[in-house]
Structure formats: C-alpha cells, structure tokens
Amino acid sequence: MPQLLLELFSEEIPARMQAQAAKDLERMARERLAAAGFLPEALTAIAGPRRLTLVAEGLPAAQPERHEELKGPKVGAPPQAMEGFLRKAGLTQDQLTERDGVYFAHIHKAGRQTTEIVAEMVEEIVRGFPWPKSMTWGYGKLRWVRPLKRILCVFDREIVPFAIDGIESADLTEGHRFMGSGERVFRARDFDEYRQGLLAHHVVLDPEERKSRILEGAKTLCFARNLELVEDQGLLEEVAGLAEWPTPILGDMDPAFLALPPEVIRTSMRTHQKYFAVRDPATGKLAPHFLVVANIQAPDGGAEIARGNAKVLSSRLSDARFFWDEDVKVGFDAWLKKLDGVTFHAKLGTMAERVERIVALAREIAPLVGADVEKTAEAARLAKADLTSEMVGEFPELQGIMGGYYARAFDLDGEIADAVRDHYKPQGPGNSVPTAPVSIAVALADKLDTLVGFFAIDEKPTGSKDPFALRRAALGVIRIITENGLRLPLSGFSAKTPDLVAFFADRLKVALRDQGKRHDLVDAVFALGDDDLVRIVSRVEALDAFLKTDDGANLLAGYKRAANILKAEEKKGALPDGDAVALAGAPAEESALLAAVQRARPVVETALSSEDFAAAMQALAELRAPVDAFFEKVLVNDTDVAARDNRLRLLSQVKTTTERVADFSLIAG
C-alpha cells in the first residue's frame, strides 16, 4: 500500500515543545485523514531538534466515492431553517426526501486523489498548528515555532505538489548542520530512505534512540573512570531534544567546588548548563566531574569541548560559592526582616504575616503529632527566611533546601534544620513525605495556611486552573497524614472554610483512585461525616475488600432492595417507628433475620468503636443469608398491618445497621 511521508523542517524547536508537537501532529493528521474517509494502517509522528516527521502507511491512492445523508429540519419548519439547510446541502427542496416527518438530503460525493487531500491537510496543519509560542519571519505572515525552511511531502514515492507561503513541497531534507559530509541536502522518497539518509548525514531521527545513545555513552565513559552517572530523566529528555547527533563527553571540575551543597552543584549544572552530575560509587557523593552532551563528534574526542564547558561551569560554581559566602555573613534575622517587604498575596498580606500565621498553626499542630512546641515554632519562624537569600534568589528551586543548610551552618538544632529543609515536601507524587514530628508539623502548617487562606478569599481551583497549586497542597496534607498514620481531624483547621473539607474529599478520591480504589466507596464513607483521613482510608480499604466477596456483593444488593422498599412505602406515609419484635406466627425467615440483626448490631458497634472495620464487615456478612431468605420467602406488604409494620421496622434495622459502616446508597452496583 502507498506510504505518505511528511517532514516539516525548521530552525531549532525548543526541546520542551517537541514531545507535544509530535502528539499534535499525529492527532491533527489522524483527524483530517479520518474526515476524508481514510484509515491508515499505521500513523507515526516523530519530533526532533529541527524537524517534525509524519509517516502514514496503507493509504489508498484515491478517496472512494461517498454517499452522505444529512438530517434536515422537520416538515413545517420555518422557511429560514429550510433555506439554511438547502444552502448547506447545495440542493433544492424537491431533491430532499421525507422520513418520519423530517427532511433528509442525500449527497453523492465523487472520490478525490489522495495527493489533493494530503496537500490540503498539510496546509491546514501548518497554518493551525497549536504551538505554545510561534513567530513570523521575513515578510511572510505564516506562523511557526521557528522559521520553517523546508517541507518534504511524498506519497507513494511521488512528490505531493503544493506550496505554503512560498515554501514549495519537495523530496528534499537536510542532515546535520555541521557534520554532514559534502551536501547536507539529500532526497528521500520513502521513510526507509529518509531515515537511512538522515543517519548517513549524522542525524538520529528517533528520540528514544537519541536518549539510549546518551545513556549508554555516558555510562560507558563513567565506567571507564570508575564513576557513576547521576541519572536524571527530565534532563535526559531535554538534552535528547537539543542534539541531533548526541555525543556524551566527560569533563572535569575543580574539586574545591565540592564543598558547596550537592544540590547547588547539581542545580547549577542542570539549570544553566544541561550537564549531568557524576558521583563516586564508593562514597555515593558527587565526584569532581560532569557529563555534557555535545551535538557533534569532535575530532579530538571532545577534549576541547570538555575544557570549554569546564570553564563555563567553573564560572557558574564560583558565582554559587560567592552567594554562599555572602549568605552565611548575613543570616536568618536579616532575611526575616526582608520578608516584611515581600507580598505573598494582595489579599493575604506579606510573607512576614504569612510566617506569623504558620508559626501559630504549627504551635497548634505540634502537640497533636508529638512534636516539641518550641522547636516547631522556631522552625516555622525560619522556614521561609531563605527566600530572601542570595542563593535562593539565583536558584529559586533550592528554597527550603538552602534554609536547611544555612540552619546547620549556624549550628541550629538538627530537628529545626530538617524541618526548614523539608517543609515544602511532598512536592509531587514521587517526593517523600516528612516523617520527623517537627518537620511534619511545619509542613502541615505551611500547606494548611495556604489552603485555608486561598479558600477564605475564594481563590479556589476551577477546571484545569490551579494557579496557587492548591490541589498539590491538599494532596501533600493527605499524604503526610495518611503515610504517617496521624489522627488529625481536618475540620479543626478548616472551620471557617467548610468547602475545604469537601475539597480534601475530592483530593482523597484522586489519591485512592491512583491506588486502584473506587471513588464511590470514598463517597460512601465520607457521607458518614468523618474527617479523620486515616480512619477513612482504613474504612474504604475494608469496604473495598468486603464488596469483592460474594457476601459483600449480595448484601449490597439486599441493602438496595430494602432501601427501595422503604423509600416506596415512605411515599405512602410515615414509616413505623421503633425496632422490630418477634411476632407470634411470623415466618421462620423473618424471625431468623430479626435474630441476625440483633446479633450483628452490637458486634458492629464494638468493632467500629475499636476501628476494626474488617470485623464490622464480617459481622455484616452474617446478614447476607437471612436477608436473601427473607426476600425470597416473606411478603413485606402483608394485609395484616401489624405484620407489615413489623417487617418495615426490620428492614429499617437492616438498613441502619449496614449504614453504620458506610452509606451503601452511594455505592454503585
């Protein structure tokens, strides 16, 4: 089957945009091909430092003839509606058909050559591509992420002819900017020629292959020097998007810089230079080397590149050492004074005022988590001070981390230093949570102050917008509490912002869903009004396990049947009060269910009071068989009013006993 090959060749595409650009290209092409009635056997998009490539396999040479049926207005619709429909269909009213009081238009469309459709598709894609940022160049009006230089477009080994803003399609592309031997421009009429041609001209097309080359080359270089690469997936993704012919080079740096905190060295390497750090496997500490990924295969093996990059790194680290030396001359008190002039939020005051709130909140939390109150308050007071330090001014991502280092440099208590360092944690799903009591108290105070403050001024997340990262803060609170097993009712910290508890419930659903738990079970447990996250999670886990058993599934069905009967009867009038009793002459199944409920209730209550939710579920499981037998053999709506009322009371007891564990009405199934 014919193959379509498209390459949009431009100046350098920012690495951070490449992966999404490949997805967008594939999506846009798939949508447009589908609209034309094409279903390619395979469709792949690839992004690189200077090109977006699309290859579609198995397209037909021409579009088949098509017949479309358009549904029109109803018979008797206003004339304007009919006129609009006729314009859209390109027909007259006598050419329409009528079916069930509705007009339909039948339109026959002749098939077109695939090349015509592809030419239109490419122009639409180029003109409508959703780059986060784009530009114009020269005198043209075409927008692209960087100046678009060439368009290679061939179908079935023939050029698809078209032009976009003066850029004519062809079968030409370019190899590496510097390393191509002779002419960098070469022809390609299908994907194999294209890929092999790029490789021959020193361009690795596949981003995964570029990453693999970088990793393998870097590890080999490190192994030869008895070193170990500090792997960094984010940095690997970025450098793979910067180099068409990635070549790792190991460089050296002045060992004296290792006196700086390792986070400073790694951040300076990563943020400014895109270097990987290297460690000594014997000590696990950073080694006085770095690994840079060049875009060329240097004739001297990269020695000159390494020397040049070492000079640049030396300048960066000298700056960092200067910042460190200046910071330790200043200290926390001077930084804290500067917080008076830092606005946290127009409606929430300065950063200094925020620190006061965090200190007060941390004092409240400290005894609840077993932390020393005075140490916690001091750690909370110092936690934000490093925001005005020179180092954090240069490397904002080191806030907190540098505070911890400075606290140790000033010989402050180790627990305080750790709390200052860790109070931002966890910053994402892969980040650990604080476990020391003082650190826990300060981290919770920091996040709860953020949440309570922004909810109080009605700056809540909406849709995909969450400018103050409140979802992440709430997930952080949930993880700190649940992973440390803390008994910390949330309502105590959000009394003035009741929406916040519901927000925590939503975030907990997200967290548990990521662990494979059903969201409706969280709803069923939250409906009980509990706000102790540890107890809620424990109850959800027990409920999840119970409902996966036959007893659980059948009891849920029995509960819903009882609830439906009670609901229907309630519409006729008030339900009878009180507990059911053993009536003379009652069916054996009714008596058995009454006995089972009377046995289960105290067992459930005892198990719940000791938070043994598995035992509570097991007690409920004992109701399953009597409930099944009751519904099979007993008529609830008996003509005998006394019998009917007693059976309704019995079903009410079954329902309320079950609901002591969770609101089963909110459980799906």
PDB file of C-alpha atoms in Angstrom, residues 197-343:
ATOM      1  CA  GLY A 197      19.688   9.210   4.716  1.00  0.00           C
ATOM      2  CA  LEU A 198      19.452  11.135   7.978  1.00  0.00           C
ATOM      3  CA  LEU A 199      21.637   8.595   9.721  1.00  0.00           C
ATOM      4  CA  ALA A 200      24.202   8.853   6.933  1.00  0.00           C
ATOM      5  CA  HIS A 201      24.106  12.616   7.402  1.00  0.00           C
ATOM      6  CA  HIS A 202      24.569  12.313  11.190  1.00  0.00           C
ATOM      7  CA  VAL A 203      21.025  12.781  12.376  1.00  0.00           C
ATOM      8  CA  VAL A 204      19.395  10.273  14.738  1.00  0.00           C
ATOM      9  CA  LEU A 205      15.693  10.597  13.976  1.00  0.00           C
ATOM     10  CA  ASP A 206      14.097   8.633  16.827  1.00  0.00           C
ATOM     11  CA  PRO A 207      14.129  10.496  20.178  1.00  0.00           C
ATOM     12  CA  GLU A 208      14.177   7.199  22.068  1.00  0.00           C
ATOM     13  CA  GLU A 209      17.300   6.177  20.175  1.00  0.00           C
ATOM     14  CA  ARG A 210      18.909   9.526  20.981  1.00  0.00           C
ATOM     15  CA  LYS A 211      18.171   9.005  24.675  1.00  0.00           C
ATOM     16  CA  SER A 212      19.522   5.487  24.538  1.00  0.00           C
ATOM     17  CA  ARG A 213      22.746   6.683  22.896  1.00  0.00           C
ATOM     18  CA  ILE A 214      23.203   9.354  25.553  1.00  0.00           C
ATOM     19  CA  LEU A 215      22.658   6.976  28.443  1.00  0.00           C
ATOM     20  CA  GLU A 216      24.827   4.191  27.082  1.00  0.00           C
ATOM     21  CA  GLY A 217      27.631   6.561  26.077  1.00  0.00           C
ATOM     22  CA  ALA A 218      27.539   8.390  29.403  1.00  0.00           C
ATOM     23  CA  LYS A 219      27.616   5.199  31.444  1.00  0.00           C
ATOM     24  CA  THR A 220      30.484   3.827  29.391  1.00  0.00           C
ATOM     25  CA  LEU A 221      32.536   6.983  29.937  1.00  0.00           C
ATOM     26  CA  CYS A 222      31.809   6.938  33.669  1.00  0.00           C
ATOM     27  CA  PHE A 223      32.590   3.233  33.988  1.00  0.00           C
ATOM     28  CA  ALA A 224      35.979   3.761  32.361  1.00  0.00           C
ATOM     29  CA  ARG A 225      36.847   6.283  35.102  1.00  0.00           C
ATOM     30  CA  ASN A 226      35.272   4.238  37.910  1.00  0.00           C
ATOM     31  CA  LEU A 227      32.473   6.771  38.244  1.00  0.00           C
ATOM     32  CA  GLU A 228      28.691   6.597  38.218  1.00  0.00           C
ATOM     33  CA  LEU A 229      26.262   8.770  36.298  1.00  0.00           C
ATOM     34  CA  VAL A 230      23.614  10.576  38.364  1.00  0.00           C
ATOM     35  CA  GLU A 231      20.628   9.760  36.193  1.00  0.00           C
ATOM     36  CA  ASP A 232      18.077  12.499  35.576  1.00  0.00           C
ATOM     37  CA  GLN A 233      15.150  11.567  33.356  1.00  0.00           C
ATOM     38  CA  GLY A 234      13.949  15.141  32.886  1.00  0.00           C
ATOM     39  CA  LEU A 235      17.389  16.320  31.836  1.00  0.00           C
ATOM     40  CA  LEU A 236      17.772  13.305  29.548  1.00  0.00           C
ATOM     41  CA  GLU A 237      14.521  14.203  27.796  1.00  0.00           C
ATOM     42  CA  GLU A 238      15.726  17.774  27.353  1.00  0.00           C
ATOM     43  CA  VAL A 239      19.214  17.093  26.011  1.00  0.00           C
ATOM     44  CA  ALA A 240      17.811  14.444  23.664  1.00  0.00           C
ATOM     45  CA  GLY A 241      15.774  17.269  22.169  1.00  0.00           C
ATOM     46  CA  LEU A 242      18.805  19.505  21.759  1.00  0.00           C
ATOM     47  CA  ALA A 243      21.229  17.275  19.856  1.00  0.00           C
ATOM     48  CA  GLU A 244      20.662  15.527  16.519  1.00  0.00           C
ATOM     49  CA  TRP A 245      23.881  13.543  16.933  1.00  0.00           C
ATOM     50  CA  PRO A 246      24.205  13.306  20.723  1.00  0.00           C
ATOM     51  CA  THR A 247      27.747  12.665  21.922  1.00  0.00           C
ATOM     52  CA  PRO A 248      28.417  12.407  25.674  1.00  0.00           C
ATOM     53  CA  ILE A 249      31.692  13.918  26.904  1.00  0.00           C
ATOM     54  CA  LEU A 250      33.083  13.600  30.416  1.00  0.00           C
ATOM     55  CA  GLY A 251      34.669  16.760  31.807  1.00  0.00           C
ATOM     56  CA  ASP A 252      36.500  17.680  34.998  1.00  0.00           C
ATOM     57  CA  MET A 253      35.898  20.449  37.504  1.00  0.00           C
ATOM     58  CA  ASP A 254      37.830  21.903  40.425  1.00  0.00           C
ATOM     59  CA  PRO A 255      37.364  19.527  43.403  1.00  0.00           C
ATOM     60  CA  ALA A 256      37.215  22.582  45.698  1.00  0.00           C
ATOM     61  CA  PHE A 257      33.666  23.232  44.459  1.00  0.00           C
ATOM     62  CA  LEU A 258      32.532  20.011  46.123  1.00  0.00           C
ATOM     63  CA  ALA A 259      32.485  21.972  49.400  1.00  0.00           C
ATOM     64  CA  LEU A 260      29.241  23.526  48.143  1.00  0.00           C
ATOM     65  CA  PRO A 261      25.973  21.685  48.905  1.00  0.00           C
ATOM     66  CA  PRO A 262      25.461  18.977  46.279  1.00  0.00           C
ATOM     67  CA  GLU A 263      22.041  20.401  45.392  1.00  0.00           C
ATOM     68  CA  VAL A 264      23.734  23.689  44.451  1.00  0.00           C
ATOM     69  CA  ILE A 265      26.228  21.908  42.200  1.00  0.00           C
ATOM     70  CA  ARG A 266      23.578  19.771  40.540  1.00  0.00           C
ATOM     71  CA  THR A 267      21.194  22.684  40.062  1.00  0.00           C
ATOM     72  CA  SER A 268      23.932  24.862  38.604  1.00  0.00           C
ATOM     73  CA  MET A 269      24.899  22.072  36.219  1.00  0.00           C
ATOM     74  CA  ARG A 270      21.365  21.175  35.284  1.00  0.00           C
ATOM     75  CA  THR A 271      19.618  24.524  35.086  1.00  0.00           C
ATOM     76  CA  HIS A 272      22.267  26.600  33.390  1.00  0.00           C
ATOM     77  CA  GLN A 273      24.441  24.133  31.539  1.00  0.00           C
ATOM     78  CA  LYS A 274      22.340  20.997  30.922  1.00  0.00           C
ATOM     79  CA  TYR A 275      25.115  18.857  32.402  1.00  0.00           C
ATOM     80  CA  PHE A 276      24.674  15.570  34.214  1.00  0.00           C
ATOM     81  CA  ALA A 277      26.327  15.200  37.603  1.00  0.00           C
ATOM     82  CA  VAL A 278      28.653  12.296  38.323  1.00  0.00           C
ATOM     83  CA  ARG A 279      29.194  10.516  41.632  1.00  0.00           C
ATOM     84  CA  ASP A 280      31.835   8.345  43.211  1.00  0.00           C
ATOM     85  CA  PRO A 281      30.171   4.917  43.660  1.00  0.00           C
ATOM     86  CA  ALA A 282      32.403   4.166  46.660  1.00  0.00           C
ATOM     87  CA  THR A 283      31.133   7.136  48.702  1.00  0.00           C
ATOM     88  CA  GLY A 284      27.884   7.973  46.932  1.00  0.00           C
ATOM     89  CA  LYS A 285      28.981  11.614  46.895  1.00  0.00           C
ATOM     90  CA  LEU A 286      29.404  13.854  43.874  1.00  0.00           C
ATOM     91  CA  ALA A 287      32.707  13.496  42.062  1.00  0.00           C
ATOM     92  CA  PRO A 288      34.633  16.466  40.568  1.00  0.00           C
ATOM     93  CA  HIS A 289      33.401  15.744  37.051  1.00  0.00           C
ATOM     94  CA  PHE A 290      30.432  16.473  34.836  1.00  0.00           C
ATOM     95  CA  LEU A 291      28.944  14.983  31.730  1.00  0.00           C
ATOM     96  CA  VAL A 292      27.948  17.197  28.827  1.00  0.00           C
ATOM     97  CA  VAL A 293      26.118  16.061  25.682  1.00  0.00           C
ATOM     98  CA  ALA A 294      27.603  17.625  22.553  1.00  0.00           C
ATOM     99  CA  ASN A 295      25.853  17.769  19.177  1.00  0.00           C
ATOM    100  CA  ILE A 296      28.957  16.767  17.217  1.00  0.00           C
ATOM    101  CA  GLN A 297      31.576  14.055  17.135  1.00  0.00           C
ATOM    102  CA  ALA A 298      34.671  16.156  17.811  1.00  0.00           C
ATOM    103  CA  PRO A 299      37.928  15.084  16.104  1.00  0.00           C
ATOM    104  CA  ASP A 300      39.862  15.382  19.389  1.00  0.00           C
ATOM    105  CA  GLY A 301      37.448  13.126  21.215  1.00  0.00           C
ATOM    106  CA  GLY A 302      35.750  16.094  22.878  1.00  0.00           C
ATOM    107  CA  ALA A 303      38.774  17.312  24.852  1.00  0.00           C
ATOM    108  CA  GLU A 304      38.395  20.930  23.774  1.00  0.00           C
ATOM    109  CA  ILE A 305      34.627  20.848  24.343  1.00  0.00           C
ATOM    110  CA  ALA A 306      35.226  19.478  27.831  1.00  0.00           C
ATOM    111  CA  ARG A 307      37.762  22.208  28.599  1.00  0.00           C
ATOM    112  CA  GLY A 308      35.436  24.942  27.363  1.00  0.00           C
ATOM    113  CA  ASN A 309      32.470  23.633  29.317  1.00  0.00           C
ATOM    114  CA  ALA A 310      34.626  23.240  32.438  1.00  0.00           C
ATOM    115  CA  LYS A 311      35.476  26.935  32.258  1.00  0.00           C
ATOM    116  CA  VAL A 312      31.821  27.887  31.983  1.00  0.00           C
ATOM    117  CA  LEU A 313      30.876  25.577  34.854  1.00  0.00           C
ATOM    118  CA  SER A 314      33.706  26.974  36.939  1.00  0.00           C
ATOM    119  CA  SER A 315      32.280  30.473  36.483  1.00  0.00           C
ATOM    120  CA  ARG A 316      28.814  29.310  37.486  1.00  0.00           C
ATOM    121  CA  LEU A 317      30.039  27.498  40.562  1.00  0.00           C
ATOM    122  CA  SER A 318      32.227  30.459  41.520  1.00  0.00           C
ATOM    123  CA  ASP A 319      29.065  32.565  41.488  1.00  0.00           C
ATOM    124  CA  ALA A 320      27.342  29.962  43.651  1.00  0.00           C
ATOM    125  CA  ARG A 321      30.238  29.946  46.111  1.00  0.00           C
ATOM    126  CA  PHE A 322      30.041  33.750  46.262  1.00  0.00           C
ATOM    127  CA  PHE A 323      26.331  33.556  47.044  1.00  0.00           C
ATOM    128  CA  TRP A 324      27.012  31.001  49.779  1.00  0.00           C
ATOM    129  CA  ASP A 325      29.810  33.112  51.333  1.00  0.00           C
ATOM    130  CA  GLU A 326      27.633  36.231  51.299  1.00  0.00           C
ATOM    131  CA  ASP A 327      24.621  34.408  52.732  1.00  0.00           C
ATOM    132  CA  VAL A 328      26.487  32.992  55.711  1.00  0.00           C
ATOM    133  CA  LYS A 329      27.656  36.525  56.532  1.00  0.00           C
ATOM    134  CA  VAL A 330      24.029  37.709  56.730  1.00  0.00           C
ATOM    135  CA  GLY A 331      21.928  35.067  58.448  1.00  0.00           C
ATOM    136  CA  PHE A 332      18.290  34.451  59.298  1.00  0.00           C
ATOM    137  CA  ASP A 333      17.412  37.612  61.225  1.00  0.00           C
ATOM    138  CA  ALA A 334      18.304  39.897  58.329  1.00  0.00           C
ATOM    139  CA  TRP A 335      16.417  37.675  55.896  1.00  0.00           C
ATOM    140  CA  LEU A 336      13.341  37.640  58.139  1.00  0.00           C
ATOM    141  CA  LYS A 337      13.285  41.437  58.185  1.00  0.00           C
ATOM    142  CA  LYS A 338      13.253  41.461  54.405  1.00  0.00           C
ATOM    143  CA  LEU A 339      10.111  39.306  54.404  1.00  0.00           C
ATOM    144  CA  ASP A 340       8.192  42.383  55.595  1.00  0.00           C
ATOM    145  CA  GLY A 341       8.651  43.827  52.130  1.00  0.00           C
ATOM    146  CA  VAL A 342       7.672  40.660  50.240  1.00  0.00           C
ATOM    147  CA  THR A 343       3.989  40.439  49.262  1.00  0.00           C
TER     148      THR A 343
END
